[in-house]
């Protein structure tokens, strides 16, 4: 995967902006001996926002953008002048991106639609200036709020492709050949195992100018849940599919046994995959005659629809499309597309990304605010001070 542009798993460090400090300025003018407090509020820190982009198909841009920092809010000043808000950072990601906490593996959010925006990290609120704290008993408040600190988090972005049908099978089962026969996709096809090293998408034409999307993932083998072969890394790309198409070649020793092995590996990865609608396709059926097809059909699982196909001769392709289209448009199958994302565990992680070490980049120090713009810690606010946990209208700070 080192020489591939398809990146579906990346670890980055994000930091929102910290809020600017409120000012404790007092109005000074000729012939105005007691101008009173007029310190302005600090600006809020910038947000980290994820935005879906349907024209992106990989997380490659983030592979070389490991640190994403939003701007800090500026401090307030005299004359009730508010500080400038920190600059937001909008990160464009492919539709189908799921975000996890890199430290705990906890699911944070997902972006599934084009143009959808998700606020990943919220910038710190700006501190209130001292004019907020004046009262009849405290006419010269000499304190102001500091801004809220920034939020720093190491996250994992994981891409899960959006498709209607997912192909599941052992290496050399004919998945890539089928995809190339029914769509304009041109995956690599060869006579050795693990020819497909990254997921492929193809748009399958159907009757009356209708179409659906088919996803091909690298072949899995028995023991993939234990890390054999390419493991289970790419199975995430069929978690959103409405229908799973299992492919077993006609020259297999035991078609039913191979189907059960594939189903077991999927259940090891995510038990929710066993709830999806399944269809069994017997590929390379051009080698069989009618008598053999009838004999093999008797040994297949009775609870799974099956179709004998040949991508080379076109045998059964039209029938397969009909079966897939009917299954895709079944409302009961569409309901399983909504996933309950589980926390990342050891089997689902990518080791080289988890071991990535971020450079120690400290936060930028506050600029010298001068004597009139100083703020003090909450411990020194006194009885008339305000805490962030008290009733403060957030709309005044946006």
mmCIF file of C-alpha atoms in Angstrom:
data_model
loop_
_atom_site.group_PDB
_atom_site.id
_atom_site.type_symbol
_atom_site.label_atom_id
_atom_site.label_comp_id
_atom_site.label_asym_id
_atom_site.label_seq_id
_atom_site.Cartn_x
_atom_site.Cartn_y
_atom_site.Cartn_z
ATOM 1 C CA UNK A 1 0.000 0.000 0.000
ATOM 2 C CA UNK A 2 3.047 2.296 0.188
ATOM 3 C CA UNK A 3 2.866 3.179 -3.508
ATOM 4 C CA UNK A 4 -0.929 3.550 -3.594
ATOM 5 C CA UNK A 5 -2.886 6.792 -3.598
ATOM 6 C CA UNK A 6 -5.825 5.131 -1.874
ATOM 7 C CA UNK A 7 -5.635 6.018 1.825
ATOM 8 C CA UNK A 8 -8.599 4.981 3.978
ATOM 9 C CA UNK A 9 -7.107 5.302 7.483
ATOM 10 C CA UNK A 10 -5.117 8.227 8.857
ATOM 11 C CA UNK A 11 -4.230 9.626 12.267
ATOM 12 C CA UNK A 12 -3.964 13.398 12.770
ATOM 13 C CA UNK A 13 -3.616 15.897 15.613
ATOM 14 C CA UNK A 14 -6.257 18.641 15.866
ATOM 15 C CA UNK A 15 -6.365 21.700 18.079
ATOM 16 C CA UNK A 16 -9.108 24.282 18.266
ATOM 17 C CA UNK A 17 -8.349 27.924 19.016
ATOM 18 C CA UNK A 18 -8.324 29.298 22.537
ATOM 19 C CA UNK A 19 -10.535 32.209 23.487
ATOM 20 C CA UNK A 20 -9.129 35.684 23.889
ATOM 21 C CA UNK A 21 -8.916 37.286 27.316
ATOM 22 C CA UNK A 22 -11.374 39.984 28.362
ATOM 23 C CA UNK A 23 -10.021 43.480 29.008
ATOM 24 C CA UNK A 24 -10.092 45.273 32.364
ATOM 25 C CA UNK A 25 -9.708 48.707 30.827
ATOM 26 C CA UNK A 26 -11.106 51.928 32.333
ATOM 27 C CA UNK A 27 -12.255 54.887 30.278
ATOM 28 C CA UNK A 28 -9.868 57.851 30.534
ATOM 29 C CA UNK A 29 -10.524 61.264 28.995
ATOM 30 C CA UNK A 30 -9.997 64.905 29.816
ATOM 31 C CA UNK A 31 -12.647 66.252 32.163
ATOM 32 C CA UNK A 32 -13.946 62.702 32.751
ATOM 33 C CA UNK A 33 -12.329 61.742 36.054
ATOM 34 C CA UNK A 34 -14.450 58.617 36.579
ATOM 35 C CA UNK A 35 -15.121 57.138 33.172
ATOM 36 C CA UNK A 36 -15.836 53.707 34.518
ATOM 37 C CA UNK A 37 -14.976 50.239 33.167
ATOM 38 C CA UNK A 38 -15.153 49.742 29.402
ATOM 39 C CA UNK A 39 -13.047 46.645 28.813
ATOM 40 C CA UNK A 40 -14.241 44.632 25.803
ATOM 41 C CA UNK A 41 -14.724 40.881 25.476
ATOM 42 C CA UNK A 42 -12.186 38.541 23.984
ATOM 43 C CA UNK A 43 -12.886 36.793 20.672
ATOM 44 C CA UNK A 44 -13.747 33.131 20.538
ATOM 45 C CA UNK A 45 -11.252 30.570 19.310
ATOM 46 C CA UNK A 46 -11.555 28.963 15.904
ATOM 47 C CA UNK A 47 -13.451 25.692 15.371
ATOM 48 C CA UNK A 48 -12.241 22.551 13.621
ATOM 49 C CA UNK A 49 -14.988 21.638 11.129
ATOM 50 C CA UNK A 50 -15.257 18.557 8.916
ATOM 51 C CA UNK A 51 -17.039 18.987 5.577
ATOM 52 C CA UNK A 52 -18.128 16.206 3.222
ATOM 53 C CA UNK A 53 -16.932 16.395 -0.388
ATOM 54 C CA UNK A 54 -18.364 13.952 -2.924
ATOM 55 C CA UNK A 55 -15.462 14.639 -5.305
ATOM 56 C CA UNK A 56 -12.946 13.134 -2.871
ATOM 57 C CA UNK A 57 -12.459 9.375 -2.728
ATOM 58 C CA UNK A 58 -9.440 9.034 -0.455
ATOM 59 C CA UNK A 59 -7.898 10.526 2.702
ATOM 60 C CA UNK A 60 -4.601 11.092 0.885
ATOM 61 C CA UNK A 61 -4.512 14.913 1.448
ATOM 62 C CA UNK A 62 -4.589 14.356 5.224
ATOM 63 C CA UNK A 63 -1.750 11.844 5.011
ATOM 64 C CA UNK A 64 0.583 14.818 4.547
ATOM 65 C CA UNK A 65 -1.293 17.214 6.822
ATOM 66 C CA UNK A 66 -0.786 15.699 10.238
ATOM 67 C CA UNK A 67 -1.375 18.859 12.288
ATOM 68 C CA UNK A 68 -4.536 20.955 11.980
ATOM 69 C CA UNK A 69 -4.681 24.005 14.253
ATOM 70 C CA UNK A 70 -7.386 26.678 14.345
ATOM 71 C CA UNK A 71 -6.679 30.330 15.083
ATOM 72 C CA UNK A 72 -6.765 31.792 18.588
ATOM 73 C CA UNK A 73 -9.186 34.534 19.564
ATOM 74 C CA UNK A 74 -7.730 37.976 20.191
ATOM 75 C CA UNK A 75 -8.030 39.829 23.478
ATOM 76 C CA UNK A 76 -10.523 42.605 24.051
ATOM 77 C CA UNK A 77 -9.509 46.233 24.444
ATOM 78 C CA UNK A 78 -10.792 49.564 25.754
ATOM 79 C CA UNK A 79 -13.942 51.237 24.533
ATOM 80 C CA UNK A 80 -15.783 47.912 24.730
ATOM 81 C CA UNK A 81 -13.873 46.769 21.661
ATOM 82 C CA UNK A 82 -14.306 43.056 21.196
ATOM 83 C CA UNK A 83 -11.371 40.909 20.172
ATOM 84 C CA UNK A 84 -11.360 39.266 16.753
ATOM 85 C CA UNK A 85 -12.608 35.682 16.565
ATOM 86 C CA UNK A 86 -10.086 33.000 15.716
ATOM 87 C CA UNK A 87 -10.115 31.627 12.176
ATOM 88 C CA UNK A 88 -12.060 28.404 11.693
ATOM 89 C CA UNK A 89 -10.431 25.519 9.837
ATOM 90 C CA UNK A 90 -12.643 23.530 7.460
ATOM 91 C CA UNK A 91 -11.249 20.101 6.613
ATOM 92 C CA UNK A 92 -12.771 18.462 3.537
ATOM 93 C CA UNK A 93 -13.155 14.692 3.754
ATOM 94 C CA UNK A 94 -14.773 12.056 1.510
ATOM 95 C CA UNK A 95 -18.394 11.158 2.156
ATOM 96 C CA UNK A 96 -18.477 8.124 4.435
ATOM 97 C CA UNK A 97 -15.671 9.263 6.761
ATOM 98 C CA UNK A 98 -15.928 8.116 10.379
ATOM 99 C CA UNK A 99 -13.987 9.825 13.199
ATOM 100 C CA UNK A 100 -12.641 8.103 16.319
ATOM 101 C CA UNK A 101 -10.643 9.237 19.330
ATOM 102 C CA UNK A 102 -7.128 7.923 18.675
ATOM 103 C CA UNK A 103 -6.409 7.377 22.367
ATOM 104 C CA UNK A 104 -9.573 5.587 23.501
ATOM 105 C CA UNK A 105 -10.990 4.376 20.169
ATOM 106 C CA UNK A 106 -14.341 6.018 21.009
ATOM 107 C CA UNK A 107 -16.612 6.924 18.085
ATOM 108 C CA UNK A 108 -16.934 10.707 17.749
ATOM 109 C CA UNK A 109 -18.860 11.528 14.572
ATOM 110 C CA UNK A 110 -19.292 10.713 10.876
ATOM 111 C CA UNK A 111 -19.744 12.646 7.623
ATOM 112 C CA UNK A 112 -21.961 10.904 5.065
ATOM 113 C CA UNK A 113 -23.466 13.624 2.815
ATOM 114 C CA UNK A 114 -21.933 16.068 0.371
ATOM 115 C CA UNK A 115 -21.665 19.528 1.933
ATOM 116 C CA UNK A 116 -22.471 18.234 5.424
ATOM 117 C CA UNK A 117 -20.506 20.048 8.125
ATOM 118 C CA UNK A 118 -19.684 18.591 11.526
ATOM 119 C CA UNK A 119 -18.049 20.677 14.244
ATOM 120 C CA UNK A 120 -15.331 18.343 15.471
ATOM 121 C CA UNK A 121 -13.626 20.581 18.056
ATOM 122 C CA UNK A 122 -15.228 23.730 19.428
ATOM 123 C CA UNK A 123 -13.085 26.813 19.912
ATOM 124 C CA UNK A 124 -12.782 28.298 23.391
ATOM 125 C CA UNK A 125 -15.151 31.108 24.351
ATOM 126 C CA UNK A 126 -13.693 34.564 24.768
ATOM 127 C CA UNK A 127 -13.479 36.059 28.233
ATOM 128 C CA UNK A 128 -15.860 38.818 29.349
ATOM 129 C CA UNK A 129 -14.492 42.322 29.826
ATOM 130 C CA UNK A 130 -14.741 44.140 33.125
ATOM 131 C CA UNK A 131 -17.725 46.247 32.004
ATOM 132 C CA UNK A 132 -19.902 43.148 32.438
ATOM 133 C CA UNK A 133 -19.171 43.076 36.162
ATOM 134 C CA UNK A 134 -19.976 46.661 37.147
ATOM 135 C CA UNK A 135 -22.820 47.158 39.587
ATOM 136 C CA UNK A 136 -24.124 49.698 42.062
ATOM 137 C CA UNK A 137 -21.914 48.203 44.757
ATOM 138 C CA UNK A 138 -18.904 47.516 42.568
ATOM 139 C CA UNK A 139 -18.352 50.419 40.205
ATOM 140 C CA UNK A 140 -14.700 49.729 39.433
ATOM 141 C CA UNK A 141 -14.289 46.003 38.823
ATOM 142 C CA UNK A 142 -10.612 45.337 38.319
ATOM 143 C CA UNK A 143 -10.976 41.825 36.968
ATOM 144 C CA UNK A 144 -11.951 40.229 33.679
ATOM 145 C CA UNK A 145 -12.370 36.699 32.477
ATOM 146 C CA UNK A 146 -9.588 34.812 30.761
ATOM 147 C CA UNK A 147 -10.518 32.990 27.568
ATOM 148 C CA UNK A 148 -11.387 29.321 27.568
ATOM 149 C CA UNK A 149 -8.452 27.060 26.682
ATOM 150 C CA UNK A 150 -8.092 25.251 23.379
ATOM 151 C CA UNK A 151 -9.104 21.615 22.927
ATOM 152 C CA UNK A 152 -6.416 19.304 21.578
ATOM 153 C CA UNK A 153 -7.251 15.818 20.428
ATOM 154 C CA UNK A 154 -5.561 13.093 18.427
ATOM 155 C CA UNK A 155 -8.127 11.517 16.106
ATOM 156 C CA UNK A 156 -8.382 8.672 13.613
ATOM 157 C CA UNK A 157 -10.223 9.201 10.326
ATOM 158 C CA UNK A 158 -11.527 6.014 8.753
ATOM 159 C CA UNK A 159 -13.141 5.898 5.320
ATOM 160 C CA UNK A 160 -16.064 3.548 4.771
ATOM 161 C CA UNK A 161 -17.193 3.529 1.152
ATOM 162 C CA UNK A 162 -20.801 4.219 0.240
ATOM 163 C CA UNK A 163 -22.096 1.506 -2.098
ATOM 164 C CA UNK A 164 -25.238 -0.576 -2.618
ATOM 165 C CA UNK A 165 -23.639 -3.997 -3.172
ATOM 166 C CA UNK A 166 -20.465 -5.362 -1.628
ATOM 167 C CA UNK A 167 -18.513 -8.272 -3.122
ATOM 168 C CA UNK A 168 -17.168 -10.860 -0.679
ATOM 169 C CA UNK A 169 -15.041 -13.830 -1.647
ATOM 170 C CA UNK A 170 -11.726 -15.633 -1.509
ATOM 171 C CA UNK A 171 -8.845 -14.514 -3.724
ATOM 172 C CA UNK A 172 -9.338 -15.444 -7.402
ATOM 173 C CA UNK A 173 -13.083 -15.939 -6.955
ATOM 174 C CA UNK A 174 -13.816 -13.692 -9.946
ATOM 175 C CA UNK A 175 -14.899 -10.539 -8.082
ATOM 176 C CA UNK A 176 -12.796 -8.124 -10.139
ATOM 177 C CA UNK A 177 -13.784 -9.896 -13.367
ATOM 178 C CA UNK A 178 -17.462 -9.498 -12.516
ATOM 179 C CA UNK A 179 -17.009 -5.814 -11.645
ATOM 180 C CA UNK A 180 -15.250 -5.153 -14.958
ATOM 181 C CA UNK A 181 -18.002 -7.021 -16.861
ATOM 182 C CA UNK A 182 -20.987 -5.171 -15.371
ATOM 183 C CA UNK A 183 -19.471 -1.670 -14.997
ATOM 184 C CA UNK A 184 -16.894 0.668 -16.522
ATOM 185 C CA UNK A 185 -14.442 -0.020 -13.699
ATOM 186 C CA UNK A 186 -11.130 -1.552 -14.746
ATOM 187 C CA UNK A 187 -9.641 -3.287 -11.706
ATOM 188 C CA UNK A 188 -6.445 -5.274 -12.025
ATOM 189 C CA UNK A 189 -7.106 -8.887 -13.061
ATOM 190 C CA UNK A 190 -4.471 -11.651 -12.955
ATOM 191 C CA UNK A 191 -4.182 -15.370 -12.244
ATOM 192 C CA UNK A 192 -2.524 -15.051 -8.837
ATOM 193 C CA UNK A 193 -4.029 -14.425 -5.362
ATOM 194 C CA UNK A 194 -4.552 -10.956 -3.887
ATOM 195 C CA UNK A 195 -4.523 -9.183 -7.240
ATOM 196 C CA UNK A 196 -6.859 -6.548 -5.768
ATOM 197 C CA UNK A 197 -4.910 -4.616 -3.144
ATOM 198 C CA UNK A 198 -7.380 -1.789 -2.588
ATOM 199 C CA UNK A 199 -11.170 -1.378 -2.811
ATOM 200 C CA UNK A 200 -12.740 -0.595 -6.182
ATOM 201 C CA UNK A 201 -16.090 1.003 -7.003
ATOM 202 C CA UNK A 202 -18.163 0.528 -10.149
ATOM 203 C CA UNK A 203 -21.537 1.864 -11.318
ATOM 204 C CA UNK A 204 -23.674 -0.959 -12.712
ATOM 205 C CA UNK A 205 -26.181 -0.039 -15.430
ATOM 206 C CA UNK A 206 -29.686 -1.455 -15.074
ATOM 207 C CA UNK A 207 -32.877 -1.232 -17.083
ATOM 208 C CA UNK A 208 -34.564 2.108 -17.899
ATOM 209 C CA UNK A 209 -31.409 4.163 -17.217
ATOM 210 C CA UNK A 210 -31.246 3.024 -13.602
ATOM 211 C CA UNK A 211 -28.035 2.064 -11.849
ATOM 212 C CA UNK A 212 -26.506 0.989 -8.555
ATOM 213 C CA UNK A 213 -23.003 1.034 -7.059
ATOM 214 C CA UNK A 214 -20.949 -2.119 -6.511
ATOM 215 C CA UNK A 215 -17.863 -2.284 -4.285
ATOM 216 C CA UNK A 216 -15.066 -4.832 -4.655
ATOM 217 C CA UNK A 217 -12.685 -5.388 -1.756
ATOM 218 C CA UNK A 218 -9.501 -7.487 -1.562
ATOM 219 C CA UNK A 219 -10.111 -11.195 -1.063
ATOM 220 C CA UNK A 220 -10.258 -12.619 2.442
ATOM 221 C CA UNK A 221 -9.154 -16.078 3.547
ATOM 222 C CA UNK A 222 -9.873 -18.327 6.490
ATOM 223 C CA UNK A 223 -8.212 -16.869 9.557
ATOM 224 C CA UNK A 224 -8.384 -13.284 8.307
ATOM 225 C CA UNK A 225 -9.817 -12.249 11.673
ATOM 226 C CA UNK A 226 -6.503 -13.411 13.176
ATOM 227 C CA UNK A 227 -4.476 -11.312 10.737
ATOM 228 C CA UNK A 228 -3.843 -13.822 7.959
ATOM 229 C CA UNK A 229 -3.627 -12.576 4.378
ATOM 230 C CA UNK A 230 -4.649 -8.931 4.219
ATOM 231 C CA UNK A 231 -6.634 -9.404 7.406
ATOM 232 C CA UNK A 232 -9.931 -7.620 7.924
ATOM 233 C CA UNK A 233 -8.718 -4.106 7.210
ATOM 234 C CA UNK A 234 -10.837 -3.567 4.097
ATOM 235 C CA UNK A 235 -14.062 -5.100 5.393
ATOM 236 C CA UNK A 236 -15.036 -1.675 6.700
ATOM 237 C CA UNK A 237 -15.888 -0.715 3.121
ATOM 238 C CA UNK A 238 -18.847 -3.104 2.953
ATOM 239 C CA UNK A 239 -20.329 -2.166 6.333
ATOM 240 C CA UNK A 240 -22.599 0.423 4.704
ATOM 241 C CA UNK A 241 -23.758 -1.814 1.837
ATOM 242 C CA UNK A 242 -27.411 -2.801 1.658
ATOM 243 C CA UNK A 243 -26.626 -6.201 0.077
ATOM 244 C CA UNK A 244 -23.629 -8.530 0.297
ATOM 245 C CA UNK A 245 -22.839 -10.649 -2.775
ATOM 246 C CA UNK A 246 -20.830 -13.728 -1.808
ATOM 247 C CA UNK A 247 -18.836 -15.186 -4.694
ATOM 248 C CA UNK A 248 -17.552 -18.768 -4.730
ATOM 249 C CA UNK A 249 -16.041 -20.324 -7.895
ATOM 250 C CA UNK A 250 -17.699 -23.380 -9.401
ATOM 251 C CA UNK A 251 -14.444 -25.379 -9.187
ATOM 252 C CA UNK A 252 -14.326 -25.093 -5.364
ATOM 253 C CA UNK A 253 -14.154 -28.364 -3.426
ATOM 254 C CA UNK A 254 -17.135 -27.476 -1.222
ATOM 255 C CA UNK A 255 -19.088 -24.344 -2.147
ATOM 256 C CA UNK A 256 -21.303 -24.408 0.957
ATOM 257 C CA UNK A 257 -18.281 -24.794 3.264
ATOM 258 C CA UNK A 258 -16.461 -21.851 1.654
ATOM 259 C CA UNK A 259 -19.564 -19.714 2.005
ATOM 260 C CA UNK A 260 -19.733 -20.532 5.733
ATOM 261 C CA UNK A 261 -16.051 -19.639 6.158
ATOM 262 C CA UNK A 262 -16.604 -16.249 4.532
ATOM 263 C CA UNK A 263 -19.671 -15.590 6.646
ATOM 264 C CA UNK A 264 -17.798 -16.510 9.819
ATOM 265 C CA UNK A 265 -14.960 -14.081 9.021
ATOM 266 C CA UNK A 266 -17.483 -11.282 8.529
ATOM 267 C CA UNK A 267 -19.129 -12.056 11.863
ATOM 268 C CA UNK A 268 -15.713 -11.998 13.554
ATOM 269 C CA UNK A 269 -15.151 -8.500 12.172
ATOM 270 C CA UNK A 270 -18.607 -7.080 12.870
ATOM 271 C CA UNK A 271 -21.584 -9.203 14.006
ATOM 272 C CA UNK A 272 -23.903 -6.611 12.451
ATOM 273 C CA UNK A 273 -22.800 -7.760 8.985
ATOM 274 C CA UNK A 274 -24.611 -11.057 9.488
ATOM 275 C CA UNK A 275 -27.910 -9.137 9.513
ATOM 276 C CA UNK A 276 -27.451 -7.861 5.966
ATOM 277 C CA UNK A 277 -29.211 -9.450 3.022
ATOM 278 C CA UNK A 278 -26.920 -12.030 1.378
ATOM 279 C CA UNK A 279 -26.854 -13.421 -2.166
ATOM 280 C CA UNK A 280 -24.604 -16.275 -3.312
ATOM 281 C CA UNK A 281 -23.130 -16.172 -6.820
ATOM 282 C CA UNK A 282 -21.410 -19.263 -8.239
ATOM 283 C CA UNK A 283 -18.798 -17.815 -10.587
ATOM 284 C CA UNK A 284 -17.035 -19.550 -13.501
ATOM 285 C CA UNK A 285 -20.219 -21.521 -14.187
ATOM 286 C CA UNK A 286 -19.380 -21.792 -17.892
ATOM 287 C CA UNK A 287 -17.401 -24.898 -16.896
ATOM 288 C CA UNK A 288 -20.587 -26.651 -15.742
ATOM 289 C CA UNK A 289 -23.305 -28.384 -17.682
ATOM 290 C CA UNK A 290 -26.990 -28.463 -16.716
ATOM 291 C CA UNK A 291 -26.658 -31.714 -14.792
ATOM 292 C CA UNK A 292 -23.783 -30.446 -12.641
ATOM 293 C CA UNK A 293 -25.599 -27.186 -11.945
ATOM 294 C CA UNK A 294 -28.606 -29.112 -10.636
ATOM 295 C CA UNK A 295 -26.404 -31.301 -8.430
ATOM 296 C CA UNK A 296 -24.511 -28.316 -6.980
ATOM 297 C CA UNK A 297 -27.746 -26.392 -6.358
ATOM 298 C CA UNK A 298 -28.931 -29.157 -4.000
ATOM 299 C CA UNK A 299 -25.880 -28.634 -1.733
ATOM 300 C CA UNK A 300 -26.222 -24.843 -1.416
ATOM 301 C CA UNK A 301 -27.728 -23.143 1.688
ATOM 302 C CA UNK A 302 -31.500 -22.995 1.359
ATOM 303 C CA UNK A 303 -31.832 -19.628 3.152
ATOM 304 C CA UNK A 304 -29.653 -17.709 0.663
ATOM 305 C CA UNK A 305 -30.684 -16.930 -2.955
ATOM 306 C CA UNK A 306 -28.108 -18.217 -5.442
ATOM 307 C CA UNK A 307 -27.277 -17.481 -9.077
ATOM 308 C CA UNK A 308 -24.907 -19.341 -11.399
ATOM 309 C CA UNK A 309 -22.936 -16.789 -13.406
ATOM 310 C CA UNK A 310 -20.011 -16.441 -15.777
ATOM 311 C CA UNK A 311 -18.539 -12.980 -16.290
ATOM 312 C CA UNK A 312 -16.668 -14.202 -19.376
ATOM 313 C CA UNK A 313 -19.656 -15.570 -21.330
ATOM 314 C CA UNK A 314 -22.328 -13.393 -19.680
ATOM 315 C CA UNK A 315 -24.220 -16.394 -18.317
ATOM 316 C CA UNK A 316 -26.616 -15.393 -15.524
ATOM 317 C CA UNK A 317 -25.507 -11.730 -15.445
ATOM 318 C CA UNK A 318 -28.970 -10.359 -16.282
ATOM 319 C CA UNK A 319 -30.574 -12.628 -13.695
ATOM 320 C CA UNK A 320 -28.007 -11.514 -11.113
ATOM 321 C CA UNK A 321 -28.777 -7.843 -11.781
ATOM 322 C CA UNK A 322 -32.492 -8.505 -11.318
ATOM 323 C CA UNK A 323 -31.910 -10.237 -7.989
ATOM 324 C CA UNK A 324 -29.586 -7.467 -6.784
ATOM 325 C CA UNK A 325 -31.927 -4.656 -7.837
ATOM 326 C CA UNK A 326 -34.860 -6.268 -6.032
ATOM 327 C CA UNK A 327 -32.798 -6.732 -2.868
ATOM 328 C CA UNK A 328 -31.403 -3.180 -2.961
ATOM 329 C CA UNK A 329 -34.864 -1.628 -3.153
ATOM 330 C CA UNK A 330 -36.291 -3.741 -0.352
ATOM 331 C CA UNK A 331 -36.929 -1.371 2.564
ATOM 332 C CA UNK A 332 -36.011 -4.031 5.109
ATOM 333 C CA UNK A 333 -32.531 -4.260 3.562
ATOM 334 C CA UNK A 334 -32.058 -0.483 3.431
ATOM 335 C CA UNK A 335 -32.686 -0.285 7.167
ATOM 336 C CA UNK A 336 -29.460 -2.202 7.863
ATOM 337 C CA UNK A 337 -27.334 0.474 6.157
ATOM 338 C CA UNK A 338 -27.447 2.634 9.306
ATOM 339 C CA UNK A 339 -24.514 1.439 11.373
ATOM 340 C CA UNK A 340 -23.958 1.480 15.088
ATOM 341 C CA UNK A 341 -20.267 2.337 15.093
ATOM 342 C CA UNK A 342 -18.295 0.392 17.652
ATOM 343 C CA UNK A 343 -15.097 1.662 19.279
ATOM 344 C CA UNK A 344 -11.893 0.798 17.447
ATOM 345 C CA UNK A 345 -10.133 -2.285 18.763
ATOM 346 C CA UNK A 346 -6.766 -3.853 18.013
ATOM 347 C CA UNK A 347 -8.052 -5.850 15.021
ATOM 348 C CA UNK A 348 -9.459 -2.769 13.295
ATOM 349 C CA UNK A 349 -6.477 -0.488 13.753
ATOM 350 C CA UNK A 350 -3.597 0.128 11.349
ATOM 351 C CA UNK A 351 -0.349 -0.365 13.213
ATOM 352 C CA UNK A 352 1.804 2.064 11.240
ATOM 353 C CA UNK A 353 -0.731 4.827 11.892
ATOM 354 C CA UNK A 354 -1.124 4.070 15.590
ATOM 355 C CA UNK A 355 2.639 4.199 16.042
ATOM 356 C CA UNK A 356 2.899 7.555 14.304
ATOM 357 C CA UNK A 357 4.480 10.069 16.708
ATOM 358 C CA UNK A 358 3.444 13.697 16.445
ATOM 359 C CA UNK A 359 6.049 16.394 16.833
ATOM 360 C CA UNK A 360 5.787 18.316 20.070
ATOM 361 C CA UNK A 361 4.359 21.625 18.877
ATOM 362 C CA UNK A 362 3.546 23.851 21.853
ATOM 363 C CA UNK A 363 0.685 26.287 21.786
ATOM 364 C CA UNK A 364 1.528 29.814 20.746
ATOM 365 C CA UNK A 365 2.143 32.090 23.740
ATOM 366 C CA UNK A 366 -0.170 35.001 24.355
ATOM 367 C CA UNK A 367 1.036 38.284 23.019
ATOM 368 C CA UNK A 368 1.910 40.977 25.521
ATOM 369 C CA UNK A 369 -1.444 42.512 26.277
ATOM 370 C CA UNK A 370 -0.169 45.550 28.148
ATOM 371 C CA UNK A 371 -1.223 46.864 31.505
ATOM 372 C CA UNK A 372 -4.777 47.741 30.457
ATOM 373 C CA UNK A 373 -5.528 44.334 28.937
ATOM 374 C CA UNK A 374 -4.431 42.096 31.747
ATOM 375 C CA UNK A 375 -6.739 39.434 33.072
ATOM 376 C CA UNK A 376 -6.560 37.507 36.302
ATOM 377 C CA UNK A 377 -7.281 33.908 37.219
ATOM 378 C CA UNK A 378 -10.770 32.863 38.358
ATOM 379 C CA UNK A 379 -9.454 32.322 41.872
ATOM 380 C CA UNK A 380 -8.900 36.078 42.177
ATOM 381 C CA UNK A 381 -12.254 37.253 40.850
ATOM 382 C CA UNK A 382 -13.821 37.763 44.250
ATOM 383 C CA UNK A 383 -17.471 37.634 45.150
ATOM 384 C CA UNK A 384 -18.639 39.563 42.082
ATOM 385 C CA UNK A 385 -16.640 37.455 39.623
ATOM 386 C CA UNK A 386 -18.255 35.076 37.131
ATOM 387 C CA UNK A 387 -17.413 31.508 36.420
ATOM 388 C CA UNK A 388 -17.840 29.822 33.027
ATOM 389 C CA UNK A 389 -20.236 27.342 34.597
ATOM 390 C CA UNK A 390 -22.638 30.098 35.659
ATOM 391 C CA UNK A 391 -25.445 31.539 33.578
ATOM 392 C CA UNK A 392 -23.828 33.374 30.670
ATOM 393 C CA UNK A 393 -25.611 33.893 27.370
ATOM 394 C CA UNK A 394 -23.458 32.123 24.759
ATOM 395 C CA UNK A 395 -25.113 34.072 21.958
ATOM 396 C CA UNK A 396 -23.321 37.190 23.147
ATOM 397 C CA UNK A 397 -19.976 35.497 22.564
ATOM 398 C CA UNK A 398 -20.518 34.025 19.075
#
